[in-house]
mmCIF file of C-alpha atoms and ligand atoms in Angstrom:
data_model
loop_
_atom_site.group_PDB
_atom_site.id
_atom_site.type_symbol
_atom_site.label_atom_id
_atom_site.label_comp_id
_atom_site.label_asym_id
_atom_site.label_seq_id
_atom_site.Cartn_x
_atom_site.Cartn_y
_atom_site.Cartn_z
ATOM 1 C CA MET A 23 108.316 158.437 92.280
ATOM 2 C CA ARG A 24 105.831 160.465 90.070
ATOM 3 C CA ILE A 25 105.396 160.640 87.027
ATOM 4 C CA SER A 26 106.327 163.838 85.825
ATOM 5 C CA GLU A 27 106.346 163.986 81.675
ATOM 6 C CA VAL A 28 105.073 162.027 79.120
ATOM 7 C CA ARG A 29 107.428 162.571 75.788
ATOM 8 C CA LEU A 30 106.438 161.562 72.400
ATOM 9 C CA ARG A 31 109.675 161.154 70.197
ATOM 10 C CA GLN A 32 109.285 160.633 66.523
ATOM 11 C CA LEU A 33 112.470 159.651 65.114
ATOM 12 C CA GLN A 34 113.547 159.315 61.332
ATOM 13 C CA GLY A 35 116.702 157.792 59.765
ATOM 14 C CA THR A 36 117.958 155.134 57.472
ATOM 15 C CA LEU A 37 118.131 150.810 57.409
ATOM 16 C CA PRO A 38 120.801 150.095 55.264
ATOM 17 C CA THR A 39 119.610 147.593 52.547
ATOM 18 C CA GLU A 40 121.055 145.504 49.751
ATOM 19 C CA GLY A 41 117.994 145.676 47.470
ATOM 20 C CA ASP A 42 114.799 145.663 48.653
ATOM 21 C CA LEU A 43 114.396 145.289 52.120
ATOM 22 C CA TRP A 44 110.788 143.947 51.229
ATOM 23 C CA GLU A 45 110.651 141.157 48.608
ATOM 24 C CA GLU A 46 107.219 139.610 49.373
ATOM 25 C CA ARG A 47 104.277 139.882 51.590
ATOM 26 C CA LEU A 48 101.754 137.922 52.981
ATOM 27 C CA VAL A 49 98.136 137.124 51.878
ATOM 28 C CA ARG A 50 95.388 139.528 54.227
ATOM 29 C CA PRO A 51 91.790 139.384 55.105
ATOM 30 C CA VAL A 52 91.367 142.006 52.854
ATOM 31 C CA ASP A 53 92.994 139.635 49.969
ATOM 32 C CA VAL A 54 88.995 138.638 48.962
ATOM 33 C CA TYR A 55 89.046 141.596 46.990
ATOM 34 C CA PRO A 56 91.175 141.746 43.382
ATOM 35 C CA GLU A 57 92.351 145.418 43.697
ATOM 36 C CA PHE A 58 93.753 144.368 47.301
ATOM 37 C CA ARG A 59 95.049 140.965 46.629
ATOM 38 C CA ASN A 60 97.376 142.253 43.586
ATOM 39 C CA ARG A 61 99.192 144.625 45.254
ATOM 40 C CA ASN A 62 102.722 144.671 46.532
ATOM 41 C CA ASP A 63 103.111 147.122 49.265
ATOM 42 C CA HIS A 64 104.244 146.796 52.471
ATOM 43 C CA GLU A 65 104.646 148.083 55.826
ATOM 44 C CA GLY A 66 107.485 149.934 57.768
ATOM 45 C CA GLY A 67 108.924 152.643 55.894
ATOM 46 C CA THR A 68 109.871 153.538 52.170
ATOM 47 C CA GLN A 69 112.189 151.597 50.164
ATOM 48 C CA GLY A 70 114.639 153.842 48.634
ATOM 49 C CA PRO A 71 117.635 153.904 47.028
ATOM 50 C CA ASP A 72 120.388 154.265 49.701
ATOM 51 C CA GLY A 73 118.169 152.004 52.588
ATOM 52 C CA PHE A 74 115.318 151.275 53.972
ATOM 53 C CA LYS A 75 113.766 154.593 55.412
ATOM 54 C CA ILE A 76 112.154 155.067 59.130
ATOM 55 C CA ALA A 77 110.229 157.071 61.178
ATOM 56 C CA THR A 78 108.927 155.989 63.926
ATOM 57 C CA TYR A 79 107.718 156.687 67.491
ATOM 58 C CA PHE A 80 109.170 156.135 71.192
ATOM 59 C CA VAL A 81 107.367 157.184 74.612
ATOM 60 C CA GLU A 82 109.498 157.822 77.574
ATOM 61 C CA ILE A 83 107.522 157.847 80.735
ATOM 62 C CA HIS A 84 109.819 160.576 82.949
ATOM 63 C CA THR A 85 109.704 161.079 86.985
ATOM 64 C CA ASP A 86 110.477 163.745 89.159
ATOM 65 C CA GLU A 87 113.285 161.537 90.282
ATOM 66 C CA GLY A 88 114.967 161.628 87.193
ATOM 67 C CA VAL A 89 114.582 157.799 86.107
ATOM 68 C CA CYS A 90 112.630 157.511 82.742
ATOM 69 C CA GLY A 91 110.961 154.538 81.086
ATOM 70 C CA LEU A 92 111.403 153.446 77.283
ATOM 71 C CA ALA A 93 109.257 151.988 74.992
ATOM 72 C CA GLY A 94 108.458 151.818 71.396
ATOM 73 C CA PRO A 95 108.457 151.782 68.149
ATOM 74 C CA ILE A 96 105.178 152.542 68.220
ATOM 75 C CA PRO A 97 103.258 153.977 65.130
ATOM 76 C CA GLU A 98 101.529 157.354 65.136
ATOM 77 C CA THR A 99 98.123 156.587 65.797
ATOM 78 C CA VAL A 100 99.291 154.740 68.945
ATOM 79 C CA ALA A 101 102.000 157.894 69.629
ATOM 80 C CA PHE A 102 98.467 160.298 69.135
ATOM 81 C CA ILE A 103 96.525 158.305 71.758
ATOM 82 C CA ILE A 104 98.928 158.032 74.262
ATOM 83 C CA ALA A 105 99.563 161.792 73.918
ATOM 84 C CA LYS A 106 96.012 163.072 73.635
ATOM 85 C CA HIS A 107 94.478 160.392 76.326
ATOM 86 C CA LEU A 108 96.749 158.631 78.702
ATOM 87 C CA ARG A 109 99.075 161.402 79.068
ATOM 88 C CA LYS A 110 96.361 163.235 81.403
ATOM 89 C CA LEU A 111 95.608 160.218 83.383
ATOM 90 C CA LEU A 112 99.637 159.570 84.448
ATOM 91 C CA VAL A 113 101.348 162.778 84.746
ATOM 92 C CA GLY A 114 101.503 163.268 89.047
ATOM 93 C CA GLN A 115 101.004 159.468 89.815
ATOM 94 C CA ASP A 116 102.821 157.192 91.140
ATOM 95 C CA ALA A 117 105.231 155.232 88.899
ATOM 96 C CA ILE A 118 105.528 152.160 90.529
ATOM 97 C CA ALA A 119 102.106 151.014 91.036
ATOM 98 C CA GLY A 120 101.779 149.976 87.508
ATOM 99 C CA GLU A 121 98.849 147.829 88.382
ATOM 100 C CA LYS A 122 96.882 151.014 89.381
ATOM 101 C CA LEU A 123 97.929 152.615 86.608
ATOM 102 C CA TRP A 124 97.122 150.155 84.033
ATOM 103 C CA ASP A 125 93.697 149.560 86.050
ATOM 104 C CA GLN A 126 92.512 153.326 85.644
ATOM 105 C CA MET A 127 94.039 153.647 81.732
ATOM 106 C CA HIS A 128 91.523 150.542 80.915
ATOM 107 C CA ARG A 129 88.561 151.558 83.125
ATOM 108 C CA ALA A 130 89.007 154.844 81.377
ATOM 109 C CA MET A 131 89.902 154.127 77.766
ATOM 110 C CA VAL A 132 85.844 152.549 77.652
ATOM 111 C CA HIS A 133 86.525 152.478 73.678
ATOM 112 C CA GLY A 134 89.857 150.973 73.957
ATOM 113 C CA ARG A 135 89.439 147.321 74.656
ATOM 114 C CA GLN A 136 90.629 146.701 71.510
ATOM 115 C CA GLY A 137 93.157 148.012 68.555
ATOM 116 C CA ASP A 138 95.201 150.774 68.842
ATOM 117 C CA ALA A 139 93.933 152.549 71.940
ATOM 118 C CA MET A 140 95.114 148.640 73.739
ATOM 119 C CA LEU A 141 98.139 149.442 71.898
ATOM 120 C CA ALA A 142 98.404 152.521 73.296
ATOM 121 C CA ILE A 143 98.417 151.133 77.036
ATOM 122 C CA SER A 144 100.153 147.983 76.354
ATOM 123 C CA ALA A 145 102.984 150.587 75.316
ATOM 124 C CA VAL A 146 102.693 152.449 78.637
ATOM 125 C CA ASP A 147 102.645 149.610 80.264
ATOM 126 C CA CYS A 148 106.008 148.528 78.591
ATOM 127 C CA ALA A 149 107.550 152.136 79.249
ATOM 128 C CA LEU A 150 106.348 151.710 83.116
ATOM 129 C CA TRP A 151 108.097 148.198 83.427
ATOM 130 C CA ASP A 152 111.048 149.926 81.841
ATOM 131 C CA LEU A 153 111.034 152.658 84.140
ATOM 132 C CA ARG A 154 110.827 149.965 87.339
ATOM 133 C CA GLY A 155 113.748 147.703 86.551
ATOM 134 C CA LYS A 156 115.818 150.854 85.767
ATOM 135 C CA TRP A 157 114.645 152.427 89.559
ATOM 136 C CA LEU A 158 115.509 149.579 91.005
ATOM 137 C CA ASN A 159 118.461 148.643 88.939
ATOM 138 C CA GLN A 160 117.343 145.251 87.490
ATOM 139 C CA PRO A 161 116.442 143.580 84.564
ATOM 140 C CA VAL A 162 112.690 142.872 84.068
ATOM 141 C CA TYR A 163 112.607 139.240 84.531
ATOM 142 C CA ARG A 164 114.444 139.601 88.153
ATOM 143 C CA LEU A 165 111.477 141.952 89.163
ATOM 144 C CA LEU A 166 109.161 138.854 88.202
ATOM 145 C CA GLY A 167 110.321 136.237 89.515
ATOM 146 C CA GLY A 168 112.945 135.110 86.771
ATOM 147 C CA PRO A 169 114.937 133.937 85.409
ATOM 148 C CA THR A 170 113.523 130.269 84.940
ATOM 149 C CA GLN A 171 115.480 130.429 81.482
ATOM 150 C CA THR A 172 118.392 132.767 80.302
ATOM 151 C CA GLN A 173 118.713 131.379 77.100
ATOM 152 C CA ILE A 174 115.294 130.979 74.624
ATOM 153 C CA PRO A 175 115.478 128.796 71.573
ATOM 154 C CA ALA A 176 114.094 131.404 68.594
ATOM 155 C CA TYR A 177 112.535 130.403 65.379
ATOM 156 C CA ALA A 178 112.947 132.541 62.352
ATOM 157 C CA SER A 179 110.023 133.837 61.191
ATOM 158 C CA MET A 180 110.479 134.515 57.243
ATOM 159 C CA LEU A 181 108.075 137.356 56.911
ATOM 160 C CA GLY A 182 109.525 139.488 53.755
ATOM 161 C CA PHE A 183 111.624 136.630 52.074
ATOM 162 C CA SER A 184 110.304 135.499 49.032
ATOM 163 C CA VAL A 185 107.632 132.767 48.777
ATOM 164 C CA LEU A 186 107.166 132.055 45.542
ATOM 165 C CA ASP A 187 111.073 131.885 43.860
ATOM 166 C CA LEU A 188 111.349 128.034 45.525
ATOM 167 C CA GLU A 189 114.642 128.343 44.493
ATOM 168 C CA LYS A 190 115.185 131.222 47.054
ATOM 169 C CA VAL A 191 112.798 129.448 49.303
ATOM 170 C CA HIS A 192 114.931 126.758 49.605
ATOM 171 C CA ALA A 193 118.243 128.401 49.867
ATOM 172 C CA ARG A 194 117.315 130.537 52.745
ATOM 173 C CA ALA A 195 115.650 127.778 54.666
ATOM 174 C CA ILE A 196 118.950 125.628 54.509
ATOM 175 C CA GLU A 197 120.742 129.281 55.467
ATOM 176 C CA TYR A 198 118.740 129.725 58.262
ATOM 177 C CA LYS A 199 118.829 126.462 60.063
ATOM 178 C CA LYS A 200 122.604 126.828 59.620
ATOM 179 C CA LEU A 201 122.068 129.978 61.280
ATOM 180 C CA GLY A 202 121.176 128.068 64.476
ATOM 181 C CA TYR A 203 117.589 128.912 64.248
ATOM 182 C CA ARG A 204 115.612 125.799 65.495
ATOM 183 C CA ALA A 205 112.693 126.448 63.894
ATOM 184 C CA GLN A 206 111.139 128.298 60.965
ATOM 185 C CA LYS A 207 107.483 130.000 60.520
ATOM 186 C CA TRP A 208 106.913 130.906 56.483
ATOM 187 C CA PHE A 209 103.871 132.804 55.290
ATOM 188 C CA PHE A 210 101.706 132.294 52.722
ATOM 189 C CA ARG A 211 101.026 134.347 49.853
ATOM 190 C CA HIS A 212 97.776 132.972 48.786
ATOM 191 C CA GLY A 213 94.259 132.699 49.866
ATOM 192 C CA PRO A 214 90.894 131.349 48.997
ATOM 193 C CA MET A 215 90.440 134.080 45.976
ATOM 194 C CA SER A 216 93.357 133.121 44.616
ATOM 195 C CA GLY A 217 91.988 129.238 43.693
ATOM 196 C CA ALA A 218 93.392 126.045 42.633
ATOM 197 C CA GLU A 219 96.510 127.984 41.300
ATOM 198 C CA GLY A 220 97.002 129.466 44.533
ATOM 199 C CA LEU A 221 96.598 127.050 46.570
ATOM 200 C CA LYS A 222 99.154 124.955 44.669
ATOM 201 C CA MET A 223 101.720 127.265 45.504
ATOM 202 C CA ASN A 224 100.863 127.569 48.899
ATOM 203 C CA VAL A 225 101.420 123.919 48.698
ATOM 204 C CA GLU A 226 104.780 123.558 46.627
ATOM 205 C CA LEU A 227 105.817 126.271 49.841
ATOM 206 C CA VAL A 228 105.693 123.972 52.549
ATOM 207 C CA ARG A 229 106.484 120.546 50.359
ATOM 208 C CA THR A 230 110.398 123.043 49.307
ATOM 209 C CA LEU A 231 110.479 123.906 52.912
ATOM 210 C CA ARG A 232 110.133 120.442 54.063
ATOM 211 C CA GLU A 233 112.702 118.892 51.594
ATOM 212 C CA ALA A 234 115.469 122.073 51.896
ATOM 213 C CA VAL A 235 115.247 120.958 56.139
ATOM 214 C CA GLY A 236 114.745 117.933 56.432
ATOM 215 C CA GLU A 237 112.556 116.008 59.071
ATOM 216 C CA ASP A 238 113.777 116.775 62.370
ATOM 217 C CA TYR A 239 113.186 120.313 62.200
ATOM 218 C CA ASP A 240 110.057 122.465 63.409
ATOM 219 C CA LEU A 241 108.034 124.492 60.719
ATOM 220 C CA MET A 242 105.266 126.659 61.248
ATOM 221 C CA PHE A 243 102.955 128.615 58.581
ATOM 222 C CA ASP A 244 101.287 131.647 58.817
ATOM 223 C CA CYS A 245 97.890 131.771 57.090
ATOM 224 C CA TRP A 246 97.351 135.857 58.765
ATOM 225 C CA GLN A 247 93.751 135.382 59.277
ATOM 226 C CA ALA A 248 92.949 135.786 55.335
ATOM 227 C CA MET A 249 91.647 132.089 55.016
ATOM 228 C CA ASP A 250 88.392 129.949 55.804
ATOM 229 C CA VAL A 251 87.209 126.766 56.901
ATOM 230 C CA GLY A 252 86.771 124.719 53.465
ATOM 231 C CA TYR A 253 90.203 126.079 52.345
ATOM 232 C CA VAL A 254 92.209 125.845 55.671
ATOM 233 C CA VAL A 255 90.894 121.786 55.670
ATOM 234 C CA GLU A 256 91.308 121.803 52.041
ATOM 235 C CA LEU A 257 95.235 122.854 52.485
ATOM 236 C CA ALA A 258 95.625 120.992 55.274
ATOM 237 C CA SER A 259 94.884 117.710 54.186
ATOM 238 C CA ARG A 260 97.692 118.208 51.017
ATOM 239 C CA ILE A 261 100.162 119.261 53.688
ATOM 240 C CA GLU A 262 99.733 117.579 56.307
ATOM 241 C CA LYS A 263 102.446 114.722 55.667
ATOM 242 C CA TYR A 264 105.401 117.346 55.489
ATOM 243 C CA ARG A 265 103.908 117.791 59.359
ATOM 244 C CA PRO A 266 103.988 121.683 60.115
ATOM 245 C CA LYS A 267 103.911 121.778 63.971
ATOM 246 C CA TRP A 268 101.617 124.586 63.529
ATOM 247 C CA LEU A 269 99.114 126.850 61.232
ATOM 248 C CA GLU A 270 98.518 129.942 62.632
ATOM 249 C CA GLU A 271 95.566 132.262 62.123
ATOM 250 C CA CYS A 272 93.992 130.712 59.913
ATOM 251 C CA VAL A 273 90.232 132.727 60.422
ATOM 252 C CA MET A 274 89.492 136.718 61.535
ATOM 253 C CA PRO A 275 90.067 136.018 65.632
ATOM 254 C CA ASP A 276 86.525 136.769 65.859
ATOM 255 C CA ARG A 277 85.559 133.682 64.243
ATOM 256 C CA LEU A 278 85.824 131.825 66.812
ATOM 257 C CA ASP A 279 83.581 128.624 65.968
ATOM 258 C CA SER A 280 85.628 128.235 62.717
ATOM 259 C CA TYR A 281 88.675 127.588 64.852
ATOM 260 C CA ALA A 282 86.531 125.116 66.861
ATOM 261 C CA LYS A 283 85.749 123.333 63.569
ATOM 262 C CA LEU A 284 89.148 123.757 62.353
ATOM 263 C CA ARG A 285 90.276 121.547 65.611
ATOM 264 C CA GLU A 286 87.763 119.278 64.979
ATOM 265 C CA ARG A 287 88.560 118.495 61.060
ATOM 266 C CA ILE A 288 92.324 118.761 61.068
ATOM 267 C CA SER A 289 95.404 117.088 62.641
ATOM 268 C CA ILE A 290 97.651 120.068 62.359
ATOM 269 C CA PRO A 291 97.844 122.272 65.568
ATOM 270 C CA LEU A 292 96.655 125.654 65.495
ATOM 271 C CA SER A 293 98.278 128.925 66.817
ATOM 272 C CA GLY A 294 96.774 132.490 67.117
ATOM 273 C CA ALA A 295 95.603 135.327 68.572
ATOM 274 C CA GLU A 296 98.294 138.042 67.669
ATOM 275 C CA HIS A 297 95.644 140.707 67.374
ATOM 276 C CA GLU A 298 93.731 139.852 70.191
ATOM 277 C CA TYR A 299 93.794 141.525 73.230
ATOM 278 C CA THR A 300 93.466 141.384 76.738
ATOM 279 C CA ARG A 301 92.919 138.603 79.485
ATOM 280 C CA TRP A 302 89.465 138.508 78.621
ATOM 281 C CA GLY A 303 89.845 138.605 74.784
ATOM 282 C CA PHE A 304 92.441 134.987 75.275
ATOM 283 C CA LYS A 305 89.760 133.642 77.727
ATOM 284 C CA ARG A 306 86.965 132.959 74.793
ATOM 285 C CA PHE A 307 89.976 131.299 73.019
ATOM 286 C CA LEU A 308 91.277 129.168 76.025
ATOM 287 C CA ASP A 309 87.793 128.374 77.277
ATOM 288 C CA VAL A 310 86.464 126.819 73.749
ATOM 289 C CA GLY A 311 89.836 124.971 73.822
ATOM 290 C CA ALA A 312 90.288 126.868 70.087
ATOM 291 C CA LEU A 313 94.090 126.963 69.307
ATOM 292 C CA ASP A 314 96.956 124.704 70.956
ATOM 293 C CA VAL A 315 99.166 128.074 70.957
ATOM 294 C CA ILE A 316 98.409 131.315 71.681
ATOM 295 C CA GLN A 317 100.518 134.766 70.378
ATOM 296 C CA PRO A 318 99.839 137.288 72.352
ATOM 297 C CA ASP A 319 101.423 140.423 71.001
ATOM 298 C CA ILE A 320 103.118 142.696 74.435
ATOM 299 C CA TYR A 321 102.679 146.052 73.045
ATOM 300 C CA TRP A 322 99.421 145.291 71.573
ATOM 301 C CA CYS A 323 97.219 142.877 74.255
ATOM 302 C CA GLY A 324 97.809 145.060 76.939
ATOM 303 C CA GLY A 325 101.514 145.568 78.160
ATOM 304 C CA LEU A 326 103.731 142.898 80.138
ATOM 305 C CA THR A 327 101.167 143.360 83.188
ATOM 306 C CA GLU A 328 98.754 141.563 80.574
ATOM 307 C CA THR A 329 100.589 139.315 78.800
ATOM 308 C CA LEU A 330 101.513 137.517 82.065
ATOM 309 C CA LYS A 331 97.622 137.140 83.598
ATOM 310 C CA ILE A 332 96.933 136.004 79.549
ATOM 311 C CA ALA A 333 99.757 133.550 80.196
ATOM 312 C CA ALA A 334 98.973 132.063 83.782
ATOM 313 C CA TYR A 335 95.131 131.473 82.028
ATOM 314 C CA ALA A 336 96.812 129.659 79.587
ATOM 315 C CA THR A 337 98.861 127.120 81.758
ATOM 316 C CA ALA A 338 96.189 126.240 84.020
ATOM 317 C CA HIS A 339 94.484 124.913 80.135
ATOM 318 C CA ASP A 340 97.953 123.265 79.456
ATOM 319 C CA VAL A 341 98.543 126.013 76.830
ATOM 320 C CA VAL A 342 101.296 126.809 75.363
ATOM 321 C CA THR A 343 101.910 130.972 75.133
ATOM 322 C CA ILE A 344 104.288 132.371 72.482
ATOM 323 C CA PRO A 345 104.319 135.887 71.887
ATOM 324 C CA HIS A 346 104.138 137.578 68.709
ATOM 325 C CA GLY A 347 107.643 139.204 68.490
ATOM 326 C CA HIS A 348 106.856 142.755 68.010
ATOM 327 C CA SER A 349 109.417 143.444 70.468
ATOM 328 C CA SER A 350 111.988 141.103 71.100
ATOM 329 C CA PHE A 351 113.294 142.845 74.049
ATOM 330 C CA ALA A 352 110.195 142.852 75.683
ATOM 331 C CA THR A 353 109.119 139.264 74.925
ATOM 332 C CA ALA A 354 112.573 137.981 76.256
ATOM 333 C CA HIS A 355 112.098 139.625 79.717
ATOM 334 C CA PHE A 356 108.096 137.515 79.414
ATOM 335 C CA SER A 357 110.018 134.410 78.215
ATOM 336 C CA ALA A 358 112.719 134.470 80.953
ATOM 337 C CA VAL A 359 109.291 134.079 83.669
ATOM 338 C CA GLN A 360 108.207 131.171 81.566
ATOM 339 C CA SER A 361 107.955 127.647 82.370
ATOM 340 C CA PRO A 362 110.394 125.932 79.719
ATOM 341 C CA ILE A 363 107.400 123.569 78.315
ATOM 342 C CA HIS A 364 104.719 126.862 78.371
ATOM 343 C CA THR A 365 107.243 129.208 76.158
ATOM 344 C CA PRO A 366 109.114 126.698 74.512
ATOM 345 C CA TYR A 367 110.372 129.203 71.794
ATOM 346 C CA GLN A 368 110.622 132.874 70.914
ATOM 347 C CA GLU A 369 109.494 134.264 67.747
ATOM 348 C CA TYR A 370 112.078 136.103 65.675
ATOM 349 C CA LEU A 371 110.781 137.933 63.244
ATOM 350 C CA VAL A 372 113.908 138.684 60.986
ATOM 351 C CA LYS A 373 113.044 141.838 58.910
ATOM 352 C CA TRP A 374 110.978 143.617 61.322
ATOM 353 C CA ASN A 375 113.280 143.083 64.085
ATOM 354 C CA ALA A 376 115.922 145.100 61.909
ATOM 355 C CA VAL A 377 112.959 147.896 61.705
ATOM 356 C CA HIS A 378 111.984 147.901 65.081
ATOM 357 C CA GLN A 379 115.350 147.949 66.815
ATOM 358 C CA HIS A 380 117.053 150.093 63.858
ATOM 359 C CA PHE A 381 117.219 152.948 66.619
ATOM 360 C CA LEU A 382 118.320 150.806 69.588
ATOM 361 C CA VAL A 383 121.644 150.768 71.151
ATOM 362 C CA ASP A 384 122.664 146.597 71.388
ATOM 363 C CA PRO A 385 119.923 145.294 69.336
ATOM 364 C CA LEU A 386 118.507 141.964 70.594
ATOM 365 C CA ASP A 387 120.355 139.010 68.358
ATOM 366 C CA VAL A 388 119.848 135.435 68.073
ATOM 367 C CA ILE A 389 123.228 133.629 68.595
ATOM 368 C CA ASN A 390 123.205 129.988 67.275
ATOM 369 C CA GLY A 391 119.550 129.950 67.242
ATOM 370 C CA MET A 392 119.552 131.649 70.734
ATOM 371 C CA ILE A 393 117.827 134.378 72.921
ATOM 372 C CA GLU A 394 120.454 135.657 75.431
ATOM 373 C CA VAL A 395 118.151 137.405 77.817
ATOM 374 C CA PRO A 396 119.931 140.904 78.523
ATOM 375 C CA GLU A 397 121.306 141.629 81.721
ATOM 376 C CA ARG A 398 120.876 144.994 81.281
ATOM 377 C CA PRO A 399 118.598 147.253 84.303
ATOM 378 C CA GLY A 400 114.696 147.308 82.771
ATOM 379 C CA LEU A 401 113.805 146.325 79.450
ATOM 380 C CA ALA A 402 117.364 147.283 78.629
ATOM 381 C CA MET A 403 116.194 149.031 75.684
ATOM 382 C CA GLU A 404 117.979 152.389 75.003
ATOM 383 C CA ILE A 405 117.776 154.718 72.143
ATOM 384 C CA ASP A 406 121.183 154.752 69.682
ATOM 385 C CA ASP A 407 121.640 158.678 68.976
ATOM 386 C CA SER A 408 123.805 157.942 65.978
ATOM 387 C CA LYS A 409 121.328 156.125 63.842
ATOM 388 C CA ILE A 410 118.943 159.385 64.203
ATOM 389 C CA GLU A 411 118.811 161.761 61.466
ATOM 390 C CA GLN A 412 115.730 163.821 62.257
ATOM 391 C CA GLN A 413 114.045 163.550 65.183
ATOM 392 C CA ALA A 414 111.235 166.058 67.173
ATOM 393 C CA VAL A 415 108.586 166.047 70.114
ATOM 394 C CA VAL A 416 105.585 165.499 68.945
ATOM 395 C CA PHE A 417 101.989 166.035 70.464
ATOM 396 C CA ALA A 418 103.238 168.269 73.197
HETATM 397 MG MG1 MG B 525 101.749 135.717 62.612
#
């Protein structure tokens, strides 16, 4: 079976919302500059009076046997790289030989070890897995020797909910616990440059959440690469009594030495590396024991093929792998072939899932706190034509 066409589709539609989808954003590394710190900008689309307008991209890999693999959503820059650089490597090739195609894409894209080019390779890899599953009429986890678990405990990732209105925080934490989520992750709004006042608000967020959910419940906190060692040590000293399950992405991912210092100086477990790429990138973290939990994103780090290799290396260090949750479908198939002790949770980004799954038939939902691994063939994604307001084939 040969690849006959690589098609990039742009889809536009409107996600209905009650009020603004994004209430608050997280702290970002660039917030050290006041002109960025004070912005309240958001990603993924545009808020309008009748909902959240989304324009996004999907890649389809077609074959001469009529079987088609789907991946997405992906941003425009990533769609462009697939069309302009990867398409010519793929058309005419054996669609089943994914290891060969990954190796060829990686070796050909010599400037593509990280960032958008690796996101492009990741999306193609996921589309090829989908294609293989559909060809064999089996869910991808079956091709990988699963399931090890058919239901995966989900934690609610609360990005986009207000973190400054503590009454709302308290109410939401209780609401999502009642929905059955086994744990919650919340996102700090302030970094080192917001000073003592910002630090106090970060601590208040943690205190409010622990009081809301009670003692026997996991809470995680995400710094989104926007802090430094001194600030995190101070923050940790004030919040460790609230027993966070982990502190995430404390500093930017190239600052490995800072992660190692933090591991020595604070007692809260560390997670991170969602902005790291490939097995070689993760090897750096694992070899120095920088993290307790690694969080490769299947759509960013090199695809499902690469994430499986990263996770295998992590298990050799007894390090937990809980992927960052860009694609809940890809992540569910990954989690369904891991030992439950090495992948005890799946991240479910509540608001991003509404955006990323808007165009999909049967979006992957969390029911009573659990993600049921879909039994449909491939990665189980299909475009819901009724959601499309406008569409185009782009970069043809
Ligand atoms: Mg994160």
